[in-house]
Structures are given as C-alpha cells and as structure tokens.
Amino acid sequence: MGAIIAITDNFLSEKVKKNLMEVLKMTEIEQWIREEGREEGRQETVREKTLAALKEGLDVNLVARIMGLDIEEVKKLQKELN
C-alpha cells in the first residue's frame, strides 16, 4: 500500500493522501490487536493444557519442560487445583 501511495503521490490530493494514511494506521492497529488476541489465546491454551496435565498427575518438572514454562509457573497453577 505504501508503494502505491509513493507511485501515485503526484496524482493524489492532500486530503486523499491523509485519508489513505489513516486507513494504513487503522490497518496496523487492527493487525496489532489481532496479534495480541492470538497471543492471549495461545497463553490460555498453554494454561489449560498445563492444568490438564497436572490433573492427570504428571510431574511438575515434566509438565514445565513439555509446556515450555518456568517450574514456578507450573507450581502456581498446581496450587490452583488444590
């Protein structure tokens, strides 16, 4: 999109250029919001799977290693189960 604006710079009015830049900014913000949502979803999935593994009686160290979490994080989740 930025390349299109650069190429057509001589043909666009200042108002149209401003509007296009606003659209680009909104698109970037929307993308950031979506990425944040995906990250939150991944974190929630890791949390749920960690809790499920702990409920099954798997060792805290093993769960931490498999899930890529700090042992203290896993112990904290284990306390939630008790």
CSV table of N, CA and C in Angstrom, one decimal:
chain,number,residue,atom,x,y,z
A,1,MET,N,0.8,-1.2,0.0
A,1,MET,CA,0.0,0.0,0.0
A,1,MET,C,0.9,1.2,0.0
A,2,GLY,N,1.9,1.2,0.8
A,2,GLY,CA,2.8,2.4,0.9
A,2,GLY,C,3.5,2.6,-0.5
A,3,ALA,N,3.8,1.6,-1.2
A,3,ALA,CA,4.4,1.7,-2.6
A,3,ALA,C,3.4,2.4,-3.5
A,4,ILE,N,2.1,2.0,-3.4
A,4,ILE,CA,1.1,2.6,-4.3
A,4,ILE,C,1.0,4.1,-4.0
A,5,ILE,N,1.0,4.5,-2.7
A,5,ILE,CA,0.9,5.9,-2.4
A,5,ILE,C,2.1,6.6,-2.9
A,6,ALA,N,3.3,6.0,-2.8
A,6,ALA,CA,4.5,6.7,-3.3
A,6,ALA,C,4.5,6.9,-4.8
A,7,ILE,N,4.0,5.9,-5.5
A,7,ILE,CA,3.9,5.9,-7.0
A,7,ILE,C,2.9,7.0,-7.5
A,8,THR,N,1.8,7.0,-6.8
A,8,THR,CA,0.7,7.9,-7.2
A,8,THR,C,0.7,9.2,-6.5
A,9,ASP,N,1.8,9.5,-5.8
A,9,ASP,CA,1.9,10.7,-5.0
A,9,ASP,C,1.5,12.0,-5.8
A,10,ASN,N,2.0,12.1,-7.0
A,10,ASN,CA,1.7,13.3,-7.8
A,10,ASN,C,0.3,13.4,-8.2
A,11,PHE,N,-0.5,12.3,-8.2
A,11,PHE,CA,-1.9,12.3,-8.7
A,11,PHE,C,-2.9,12.4,-7.6
A,12,LEU,N,-2.5,12.4,-6.3
A,12,LEU,CA,-3.5,12.4,-5.2
A,12,LEU,C,-3.5,13.8,-4.5
A,13,SER,N,-4.7,14.1,-4.1
A,13,SER,CA,-4.8,15.4,-3.4
A,13,SER,C,-4.3,15.1,-1.9
A,14,GLU,N,-4.0,16.2,-1.2
A,14,GLU,CA,-3.5,16.1,0.2
A,14,GLU,C,-4.6,15.4,1.0
A,15,LYS,N,-5.8,15.7,0.8
A,15,LYS,CA,-6.9,15.1,1.5
A,15,LYS,C,-7.0,13.6,1.3
A,16,VAL,N,-6.8,13.1,0.1
A,16,VAL,CA,-6.9,11.7,-0.2
A,16,VAL,C,-5.6,11.0,0.4
A,17,LYS,N,-4.5,11.7,0.3
A,17,LYS,CA,-3.3,11.1,1.0
A,17,LYS,C,-3.5,10.9,2.5
A,18,LYS,N,-4.1,12.0,3.1
A,18,LYS,CA,-4.3,11.9,4.6
A,18,LYS,C,-5.2,10.7,4.9
A,19,ASN,N,-6.3,10.6,4.1
A,19,ASN,CA,-7.3,9.5,4.3
A,19,ASN,C,-6.6,8.1,4.1
A,20,LEU,N,-5.8,8.0,3.1
A,20,LEU,CA,-5.0,6.7,2.9
A,20,LEU,C,-4.1,6.4,4.1
A,21,MET,N,-3.4,7.4,4.6
A,21,MET,CA,-2.5,7.2,5.7
A,21,MET,C,-3.3,6.8,6.9
A,22,GLU,N,-4.5,7.4,7.1
A,22,GLU,CA,-5.4,7.0,8.3
A,22,GLU,C,-5.8,5.5,8.1
A,23,VAL,N,-6.1,5.2,6.9
A,23,VAL,CA,-6.5,3.8,6.7
A,23,VAL,C,-5.4,2.8,7.0
A,24,LEU,N,-4.2,3.2,6.6
A,24,LEU,CA,-3.0,2.4,6.9
A,24,LEU,C,-2.8,2.3,8.4
A,25,LYS,N,-2.9,3.4,9.1
A,25,LYS,CA,-2.7,3.3,10.5
A,25,LYS,C,-3.8,2.4,11.2
A,26,MET,N,-5.0,2.5,10.7
A,26,MET,CA,-6.1,1.7,11.3
A,26,MET,C,-5.8,0.2,11.0
A,27,THR,N,-5.3,-0.1,9.8
A,27,THR,CA,-4.9,-1.4,9.5
A,27,THR,C,-3.8,-2.0,10.4
A,28,GLU,N,-2.8,-1.1,10.6
A,28,GLU,CA,-1.7,-1.5,11.5
A,28,GLU,C,-2.2,-1.8,12.9
A,29,ILE,N,-3.1,-0.9,13.4
A,29,ILE,CA,-3.7,-1.1,14.8
A,29,ILE,C,-4.5,-2.3,14.8
A,30,GLU,N,-5.3,-2.6,13.8
A,30,GLU,CA,-6.2,-3.8,13.7
A,30,GLU,C,-5.3,-5.0,13.8
A,31,GLN,N,-4.2,-5.0,13.0
A,31,GLN,CA,-3.3,-6.1,13.0
A,31,GLN,C,-2.7,-6.4,14.3
A,32,TRP,N,-2.3,-5.3,15.0
A,32,TRP,CA,-1.7,-5.4,16.3
A,32,TRP,C,-2.7,-6.0,17.3
A,33,ILE,N,-3.9,-5.5,17.3
A,33,ILE,CA,-5.0,-6.1,18.1
A,33,ILE,C,-5.2,-7.5,17.9
A,34,ARG,N,-5.2,-7.9,16.6
A,34,ARG,CA,-5.4,-9.4,16.3
A,34,ARG,C,-4.3,-10.2,16.8
A,35,GLU,N,-3.0,-9.7,16.7
A,35,GLU,CA,-1.9,-10.4,17.2
A,35,GLU,C,-1.9,-10.6,18.7
A,36,GLU,N,-2.4,-9.5,19.4
A,36,GLU,CA,-2.5,-9.5,20.8
A,36,GLU,C,-3.5,-10.6,21.2
A,37,GLY,N,-4.6,-10.6,20.5
A,37,GLY,CA,-5.7,-11.6,20.8
A,37,GLY,C,-5.2,-13.1,20.6
A,38,ARG,N,-4.4,-13.3,19.5
A,38,ARG,CA,-3.8,-14.6,19.2
A,38,ARG,C,-2.9,-15.0,20.4
A,39,GLU,N,-2.1,-14.1,20.8
A,39,GLU,CA,-1.1,-14.4,21.9
A,39,GLU,C,-1.8,-14.7,23.2
A,40,GLU,N,-2.9,-14.0,23.5
A,40,GLU,CA,-3.7,-14.3,24.7
A,40,GLU,C,-4.3,-15.7,24.5
A,41,GLY,N,-4.8,-16.0,23.3
A,41,GLY,CA,-5.4,-17.3,23.1
A,41,GLY,C,-4.3,-18.4,23.3
A,42,ARG,N,-3.1,-18.2,22.8
A,42,ARG,CA,-2.1,-19.2,23.0
A,42,ARG,C,-1.7,-19.4,24.4
A,43,GLN,N,-1.7,-18.3,25.2
A,43,GLN,CA,-1.3,-18.3,26.6
A,43,GLN,C,-2.4,-19.1,27.3
A,44,GLU,N,-3.7,-18.9,27.0
A,44,GLU,CA,-4.8,-19.5,27.6
A,44,GLU,C,-4.8,-21.0,27.3
A,45,THR,N,-4.4,-21.4,26.1
A,45,THR,CA,-4.3,-22.8,25.7
A,45,THR,C,-3.2,-23.5,26.5
A,46,VAL,N,-2.1,-22.8,26.6
A,46,VAL,CA,-1.0,-23.4,27.4
A,46,VAL,C,-1.4,-23.6,28.8
A,47,ARG,N,-2.1,-22.6,29.4
A,47,ARG,CA,-2.6,-22.7,30.8
A,47,ARG,C,-3.5,-23.9,30.9
A,48,GLU,N,-4.5,-24.0,30.0
A,48,GLU,CA,-5.5,-25.1,30.1
A,48,GLU,C,-4.8,-26.5,30.0
A,49,LYS,N,-3.9,-26.6,29.0
A,49,LYS,CA,-3.2,-27.9,28.8
A,49,LYS,C,-2.3,-28.2,30.0
A,50,THR,N,-1.7,-27.2,30.6
A,50,THR,CA,-0.8,-27.4,31.8
A,50,THR,C,-1.7,-27.9,33.0
A,51,LEU,N,-2.9,-27.3,33.2
A,51,LEU,CA,-3.8,-27.7,34.2
A,51,LEU,C,-4.2,-29.2,34.0
A,52,ALA,N,-4.5,-29.5,32.7
A,52,ALA,CA,-5.0,-30.8,32.4
A,52,ALA,C,-3.9,-31.9,32.7
A,53,ALA,N,-2.7,-31.5,32.3
A,53,ALA,CA,-1.5,-32.4,32.6
A,53,ALA,C,-1.4,-32.6,34.1
A,54,LEU,N,-1.5,-31.6,34.9
A,54,LEU,CA,-1.3,-31.7,36.3
A,54,LEU,C,-2.5,-32.5,36.9
A,55,LYS,N,-3.7,-32.3,36.4
A,55,LYS,CA,-4.8,-33.1,36.9
A,55,LYS,C,-4.6,-34.6,36.6
A,56,GLU,N,-3.9,-34.9,35.6
A,56,GLU,CA,-3.6,-36.3,35.3
A,56,GLU,C,-2.5,-36.9,36.1
A,57,GLY,N,-1.9,-36.0,36.9
A,57,GLY,CA,-0.9,-36.5,37.9
A,57,GLY,C,0.6,-36.4,37.3
A,58,LEU,N,0.8,-35.8,36.2
A,58,LEU,CA,2.1,-35.7,35.7
A,58,LEU,C,3.0,-34.8,36.6
A,59,ASP,N,4.3,-35.2,36.6
A,59,ASP,CA,5.3,-34.5,37.4
A,59,ASP,C,5.4,-33.0,37.0
A,60,VAL,N,5.5,-32.1,38.0
A,60,VAL,CA,5.6,-30.7,37.7
A,60,VAL,C,6.8,-30.4,36.8
A,61,ASN,N,8.0,-31.0,37.0
A,61,ASN,CA,9.1,-30.8,36.2
A,61,ASN,C,8.9,-31.2,34.8
A,62,LEU,N,8.3,-32.3,34.6
A,62,LEU,CA,8.0,-32.8,33.2
A,62,LEU,C,7.0,-31.8,32.5
A,63,VAL,N,6.0,-31.4,33.2
A,63,VAL,CA,5.0,-30.5,32.6
A,63,VAL,C,5.6,-29.2,32.2
A,64,ALA,N,6.5,-28.7,33.1
A,64,ALA,CA,7.2,-27.4,32.8
A,64,ALA,C,8.0,-27.6,31.6
A,65,ARG,N,8.7,-28.7,31.5
A,65,ARG,CA,9.6,-28.9,30.3
A,65,ARG,C,8.8,-29.0,29.0
A,66,ILE,N,7.7,-29.8,29.1
A,66,ILE,CA,6.9,-30.0,27.9
A,66,ILE,C,6.2,-28.7,27.4
A,67,MET,N,5.7,-28.0,28.4
A,67,MET,CA,4.9,-26.8,28.1
A,67,MET,C,5.8,-25.6,27.9
A,68,GLY,N,7.1,-25.7,28.2
A,68,GLY,CA,8.0,-24.5,28.0
A,68,GLY,C,7.8,-23.5,29.0
A,69,LEU,N,7.4,-23.9,30.2
A,69,LEU,CA,7.1,-22.9,31.3
A,69,LEU,C,8.1,-23.0,32.4
A,70,ASP,N,8.2,-22.0,33.2
A,70,ASP,CA,9.1,-22.0,34.4
A,70,ASP,C,8.4,-22.9,35.4
A,71,ILE,N,9.2,-23.6,36.1
A,71,ILE,CA,8.7,-24.5,37.2
A,71,ILE,C,7.8,-23.8,38.2
A,72,GLU,N,8.2,-22.6,38.5
A,72,GLU,CA,7.4,-21.8,39.5
A,72,GLU,C,6.0,-21.5,38.9
A,73,GLU,N,5.9,-21.3,37.6
A,73,GLU,CA,4.6,-21.0,37.0
A,73,GLU,C,3.7,-22.3,37.1
A,74,VAL,N,4.3,-23.4,36.9
A,74,VAL,CA,3.6,-24.7,36.9
A,74,VAL,C,3.2,-25.0,38.4
A,75,LYS,N,4.0,-24.7,39.3
A,75,LYS,CA,3.7,-24.9,40.7
A,75,LYS,C,2.5,-24.0,41.1
A,76,LYS,N,2.5,-22.8,40.6
A,76,LYS,CA,1.5,-21.8,40.9
A,76,LYS,C,0.1,-22.4,40.4
A,77,LEU,N,0.1,-22.9,39.1
A,77,LEU,CA,-1.1,-23.5,38.6
A,77,LEU,C,-1.5,-24.7,39.4
A,78,GLN,N,-0.5,-25.5,39.8
A,78,GLN,CA,-0.8,-26.7,40.6
A,78,GLN,C,-1.6,-26.3,41.9
A,79,LYS,N,-1.2,-25.2,42.5
A,79,LYS,CA,-1.9,-24.7,43.7
A,79,LYS,C,-3.3,-24.3,43.5
A,80,GLU,N,-3.6,-23.9,42.2
A,80,GLU,CA,-5.0,-23.5,41.9
A,80,GLU,C,-5.9,-24.8,41.9
A,81,LEU,N,-5.3,-25.9,41.6
A,81,LEU,CA,-6.0,-27.2,41.6
A,81,LEU,C,-6.4,-27.7,43.0
A,82,ASN,N,-5.6,-27.3,44.0
A,82,ASN,CA,-5.8,-27.8,45.3
A,82,ASN,C,-6.7,-26.9,46.1
